[in-house]
Short mmCIF file of C-alpha atoms in Angstrom, two decimals:
data_model
loop_
_atom_site.label_atom_id
_atom_site.label_comp_id
_atom_site.label_asym_id
_atom_site.label_seq_id
_atom_site.Cartn_x
_atom_site.Cartn_y
_atom_site.Cartn_z
CA MET A 19 85.27 91.78 75.13
CA GLY A 20 88.83 90.84 75.95
CA ILE A 21 92.00 92.82 76.54
CA PHE A 22 95.59 92.26 75.53
CA LEU A 23 98.01 91.96 78.44
CA LEU A 24 100.35 94.45 76.85
CA VAL A 25 99.74 97.04 79.51
CA ALA A 26 100.86 100.62 79.89
CA LEU A 27 98.96 102.98 82.16
CA ASP A 28 98.00 106.57 81.33
CA ILE A 29 97.20 108.14 84.74
CA SER A 30 96.80 111.76 85.67
CA PRO A 31 98.52 113.11 88.81
CA GLU A 32 95.09 113.46 90.46
CA ASP A 33 94.41 109.76 89.83
CA ALA A 34 97.83 108.56 90.93
CA TYR A 35 97.53 110.04 94.41
CA SER A 36 93.93 109.16 95.25
CA ASP A 37 93.48 106.68 98.10
CA GLU A 38 91.22 104.27 96.26
CA MET A 39 89.58 104.38 92.89
CA PHE A 40 87.96 102.14 90.32
CA PHE A 41 87.43 103.26 86.73
CA GLN A 42 87.14 102.00 83.18
CA CYS A 43 89.45 103.10 80.39
CA PRO A 44 87.80 103.95 77.06
CA GLN A 45 87.08 101.00 74.83
CA GLY A 46 89.81 100.36 72.33
CA THR A 47 92.77 101.23 74.54
CA PHE A 48 95.19 98.57 75.74
CA LEU A 49 93.54 98.40 79.16
CA SER A 50 89.80 98.28 79.53
CA ALA A 51 89.29 96.88 83.00
CA SER A 52 88.79 97.82 86.60
CA LYS A 53 91.88 99.43 88.11
CA LYS A 54 92.40 99.86 91.84
CA ILE A 55 94.84 102.58 92.84
CA ASN A 56 95.98 103.09 96.41
CA SER A 57 98.41 105.45 98.07
CA GLU A 58 99.31 106.31 101.62
CA GLU A 59 100.64 109.70 100.50
CA ARG A 60 98.99 113.06 99.99
CA VAL A 61 100.73 115.16 97.35
CA ASP A 62 99.87 118.64 96.13
CA THR A 63 98.89 117.89 92.55
CA ALA A 64 99.54 121.49 91.54
CA ASP A 65 103.24 120.81 92.02
CA GLN A 66 103.23 117.62 89.93
CA GLU A 67 104.71 117.50 86.46
CA THR A 68 102.34 116.10 83.86
CA VAL A 69 103.97 113.47 81.65
CA SER A 70 102.31 112.69 78.31
CA TRP A 71 102.38 109.28 76.64
CA ASP A 72 101.63 108.61 72.97
CA ARG A 73 100.53 105.01 73.73
CA SER A 74 103.37 103.49 71.73
CA ILE A 75 105.20 100.52 73.27
CA PRO A 76 109.03 100.66 73.07
CA GLU A 77 110.42 98.26 70.49
CA ASP A 78 112.82 96.58 72.95
CA ILE A 79 109.84 95.60 75.10
CA LYS A 80 107.73 94.51 72.13
CA GLN A 81 110.49 92.12 71.10
CA LYS A 82 110.54 90.42 74.52
CA ILE A 83 106.87 90.00 75.38
CA GLN A 84 104.26 87.52 74.24
CA PRO A 85 100.88 89.29 74.60
CA ARG A 86 97.71 87.30 75.19
CA GLU A 87 94.05 88.14 75.38
CA VAL A 88 91.95 87.69 78.54
CA PRO A 89 88.44 88.80 79.55
CA ALA A 90 88.46 92.38 80.82
CA GLU A 91 86.43 91.51 83.91
CA SER A 92 89.15 89.10 85.07
CA VAL A 93 91.80 91.84 85.35
CA THR A 94 92.77 93.82 88.45
CA VAL A 95 95.59 96.36 88.47
CA TRP A 96 97.41 97.25 91.70
CA ILE A 97 99.58 100.36 91.86
CA ASP A 98 101.93 101.48 94.62
CA PRO A 99 103.25 104.93 93.66
CA LEU A 100 105.58 105.16 96.67
CA ASP A 101 106.82 101.96 98.32
CA ALA A 102 109.04 102.43 101.40
CA THR A 103 107.26 105.60 102.49
CA GLN A 104 108.94 105.66 105.91
CA GLU A 105 112.39 105.24 104.39
CA TYR A 106 111.64 108.04 101.93
CA THR A 107 111.00 110.40 104.85
CA GLU A 108 114.35 109.32 106.32
CA ASP A 109 116.14 109.99 103.01
CA LEU A 110 116.92 106.26 102.57
CA ARG A 111 116.09 106.51 98.91
CA GLN A 112 117.76 103.27 97.84
CA TYR A 113 114.72 101.42 99.25
CA VAL A 114 112.09 103.46 97.39
CA THR A 115 110.25 101.92 94.44
CA THR A 116 107.16 102.52 92.34
CA MET A 117 105.24 99.37 91.41
CA VAL A 118 102.51 98.28 89.02
CA CYS A 119 100.96 94.82 88.92
CA VAL A 120 98.35 93.20 86.69
CA ALA A 121 96.49 90.23 88.16
CA VAL A 122 94.22 87.92 86.17
CA ASN A 123 91.62 85.98 88.16
CA GLY A 124 93.53 86.89 91.30
CA LYS A 125 96.90 85.62 90.06
CA PRO A 126 99.75 88.10 89.50
CA VAL A 127 100.74 88.06 85.83
CA ILE A 128 102.63 91.28 85.06
CA GLY A 129 104.93 93.06 87.51
CA VAL A 130 106.93 96.26 87.19
CA ILE A 131 109.31 97.48 89.93
CA HIS A 132 110.91 100.85 89.26
CA LYS A 133 113.58 102.54 91.39
CA PRO A 134 112.95 106.24 90.70
CA PHE A 135 116.17 107.52 92.27
CA SER A 136 118.43 105.33 90.15
CA ALA A 137 116.15 104.94 87.08
CA TYR A 138 116.37 101.13 87.26
CA THR A 139 113.29 99.18 86.17
CA ALA A 140 112.61 95.46 86.46
CA TRP A 141 109.59 93.96 84.70
CA ALA A 142 108.32 90.50 83.94
CA MET A 143 105.22 88.81 82.54
CA VAL A 144 104.29 85.22 83.34
CA ASP A 145 104.87 83.21 80.14
CA GLY A 146 105.48 86.49 78.35
CA GLY A 147 109.05 87.72 78.85
CA SER A 148 111.15 89.81 81.25
CA ASN A 149 114.19 92.05 81.46
CA VAL A 150 115.49 90.53 84.71
CA LYS A 151 116.64 87.09 85.80
CA ALA A 152 117.49 85.01 88.85
CA ARG A 153 121.04 84.84 90.17
CA SER A 154 123.16 81.82 89.31
CA SER A 155 123.12 80.37 92.85
CA TYR A 156 121.41 80.61 96.24
CA ASN A 157 122.34 79.35 99.69
CA GLU A 158 119.63 77.05 101.08
CA LYS A 159 121.70 75.76 104.01
CA THR A 160 122.45 79.12 105.65
CA PRO A 161 120.46 81.64 103.62
CA ARG A 162 120.74 85.40 103.75
CA ILE A 163 117.23 86.46 104.79
CA ILE A 164 115.92 89.92 103.99
CA VAL A 165 113.21 91.29 106.29
CA SER A 166 111.50 94.55 107.19
CA ARG A 167 113.54 96.91 109.34
CA SER A 168 110.68 97.06 111.85
CA HIS A 169 110.72 93.37 112.79
CA ALA A 170 114.25 92.19 112.00
CA GLY A 171 114.86 90.97 115.55
CA LYS A 172 111.87 88.63 115.62
CA VAL A 173 112.80 86.94 112.34
CA GLU A 174 116.47 86.78 113.30
CA GLN A 175 115.72 84.75 116.42
CA VAL A 176 113.61 82.19 114.57
CA ALA A 177 115.91 82.04 111.53
CA ARG A 178 119.00 81.29 113.58
CA GLN A 179 117.15 78.59 115.48
CA THR A 180 116.23 77.07 112.12
CA PHE A 181 119.32 77.59 109.97
CA GLY A 182 122.08 78.13 112.53
CA ASN A 183 124.06 81.05 113.89
CA LYS A 184 125.71 81.79 110.54
CA THR A 185 122.39 82.90 109.06
CA VAL A 186 122.55 86.55 108.00
CA ILE A 187 119.55 88.81 108.54
CA ILE A 188 119.31 91.85 106.27
CA PRO A 189 116.96 94.59 107.54
CA ALA A 190 115.61 96.65 104.67
CA GLY A 191 112.74 98.91 103.69
CA GLY A 192 110.21 98.43 100.91
CA ALA A 193 108.71 95.21 99.57
CA GLY A 194 109.86 96.03 96.04
CA TYR A 195 113.46 96.42 97.18
CA LYS A 196 113.30 93.09 99.02
CA VAL A 197 112.10 91.21 95.96
CA LEU A 198 114.86 92.77 93.85
CA ALA A 199 117.33 91.49 96.47
CA LEU A 200 116.46 87.95 95.35
CA LEU A 201 117.33 88.66 91.71
CA ASP A 202 120.34 89.44 89.54
CA VAL A 203 120.21 93.22 89.83
CA ALA A 204 123.26 95.28 88.91
CA GLU A 205 122.55 98.18 91.25
CA LYS A 206 125.16 99.86 93.44
CA ASN A 207 122.91 100.11 96.52
CA GLN A 208 121.01 96.84 96.01
CA GLU A 209 121.75 94.16 98.59
CA ALA A 210 121.50 90.44 97.77
CA ALA A 211 119.48 87.89 99.73
CA ASP A 212 118.38 84.28 99.35
CA VAL A 213 114.96 84.46 101.04
CA TYR A 214 112.46 87.26 101.77
CA ILE A 215 110.29 86.83 104.88
CA HIS A 216 107.56 89.12 106.21
CA VAL A 217 105.69 88.14 109.38
CA THR A 218 103.06 90.87 109.73
CA TYR A 219 100.03 92.18 107.83
CA ILE A 220 100.93 93.74 104.48
CA LYS A 221 98.96 95.47 101.73
CA LYS A 222 98.56 93.64 98.44
CA TRP A 223 99.70 96.64 96.41
CA ASP A 224 103.05 96.27 98.23
CA ILE A 225 103.61 92.70 97.06
CA CYS A 226 101.66 92.02 93.86
CA ALA A 227 104.32 93.31 91.45
CA GLY A 228 107.10 91.38 93.18
CA ASN A 229 104.97 88.25 93.23
CA ALA A 230 104.36 88.56 89.48
CA VAL A 231 108.07 89.02 88.74
CA LEU A 232 109.01 86.00 90.84
CA ARG A 233 106.28 83.84 89.26
CA ALA A 234 107.45 84.83 85.78
CA LEU A 235 110.99 83.70 86.65
CA GLY A 236 109.92 80.43 88.29
CA GLY A 237 110.04 81.69 91.87
CA HIS A 238 107.44 81.70 94.63
CA MET A 239 105.76 84.10 97.01
CA THR A 240 103.24 82.55 99.40
CA THR A 241 101.89 83.02 102.89
CA LEU A 242 103.99 81.57 105.70
CA THR A 243 101.82 78.44 105.57
CA GLY A 244 102.39 77.99 101.83
CA GLU A 245 99.07 79.32 100.56
CA GLU A 246 98.93 81.28 97.31
CA ILE A 247 98.02 84.96 97.76
CA SER A 248 94.94 86.07 95.82
CA TYR A 249 94.95 89.60 94.42
CA THR A 250 91.21 90.10 94.45
CA GLY A 251 88.83 90.85 97.31
CA SER A 252 90.39 92.53 100.34
CA ASP A 253 93.40 94.81 99.92
CA GLY A 254 95.46 93.19 102.68
CA ASN A 255 97.34 89.92 103.21
CA GLU A 256 97.20 88.71 106.81
CA GLY A 257 99.19 85.50 106.40
CA GLY A 258 102.69 86.97 106.26
CA LEU A 259 104.84 85.90 103.34
CA ILE A 260 107.91 83.99 102.30
CA ALA A 261 109.49 84.49 98.88
CA SER A 262 112.23 82.57 97.13
CA ILE A 263 113.53 81.63 93.70
CA ASN A 264 115.49 78.58 92.52
CA MET A 265 115.11 77.06 96.00
CA ASN A 266 112.93 74.34 97.54
CA HIS A 267 110.16 76.67 98.64
CA LYS A 268 108.12 73.99 100.35
CA ALA A 269 111.12 72.88 102.40
CA LEU A 270 111.73 76.48 103.49
CA ILE A 271 108.15 76.74 104.75
CA GLU A 272 108.46 73.50 106.67
CA LYS A 273 111.60 74.79 108.39
CA LEU A 274 109.82 77.89 109.72
CA PRO A 275 106.85 76.55 111.70
CA ASP A 276 107.35 79.05 114.53
CA LEU A 277 106.41 81.92 112.23
CA GLU A 278 102.99 80.47 111.47
CA LYS A 279 100.01 82.71 112.29
CA THR A 280 102.11 85.48 113.81
CA SER A 281 100.91 88.08 111.34
CA HIS A 282 98.65 90.92 112.43
CA LYS A 283 97.61 94.40 111.37
#
C-alpha cells in the first residue's frame, strides 16, 4: 500500500501533547504511516479547544502542489507543537512556531512552519510546490549569521575570525524562526539572515520542517561537516548544523573548520 504525500494531520489535543507516540491512521485516509509526535510541554488538555477538520484540502494549496505516491512504511512525520519554548515563557512570541515535517526514507520532503501569534504559515514540498521563496540576494562575503541566543558568543568569535569584523551575529530563539530568517518573509518581527548556524545538539523535530522547506527551494541544511541529516532512527542530531540558500554551501562549511565536532547534548 502506498500513500499520497498530500498530508494534513487530524490530531486530538491528547495526542498533540504526548511526549512520544507512534500510531497508524485508518486505511483510506491521506496519511497511513507511522507518526512520531514529541513535545517538551505539558498542557492541561481539559483547557484545550478542539478543532474539527473535514479532511478537505484548500483549493489554493491544491493548485500549487504536485502529490506523489510513496510506500507507507517509508514515511516518518515529525511534529513540534511549540518551538522556542524558553522564549514563549519570556513572552518573546515572535520566535514561537509550530512545525510539521514529513520525511521519506529519512529525507525531509514536506515542511510546514506556522507562526501562531501572527498567523503566518510557510510550507513547501520537495518537487511539489510552496508558498514561500528565497530572497533575491545574499551576502556570502560578510554574511549575517543567525544563531541560538544561548551560544551567540561562541559563534560570533569564530565567524568574525572567518568572515571579518563586519560580520553580524543575530541571536534568536527557535529553529523555525531561524530558517524563516533565510527566506523572503514579509513579517514585521522577522529578522533577515544569510546563514543559520547551530553548534550544539538539537532535536530532529526542531529542524526537520525547516530542512524540508530549504530543500524544496534549492537550499541546504547539513551538519557542520557537510553530512546530510537523516530523519529516521534517533531523535537527536549531534553534528550541529549549517543552513543556507542560494549560496555556496560547501564553501561555507570549509570556512568554518573550528566549529567541527563542538556539538554536545
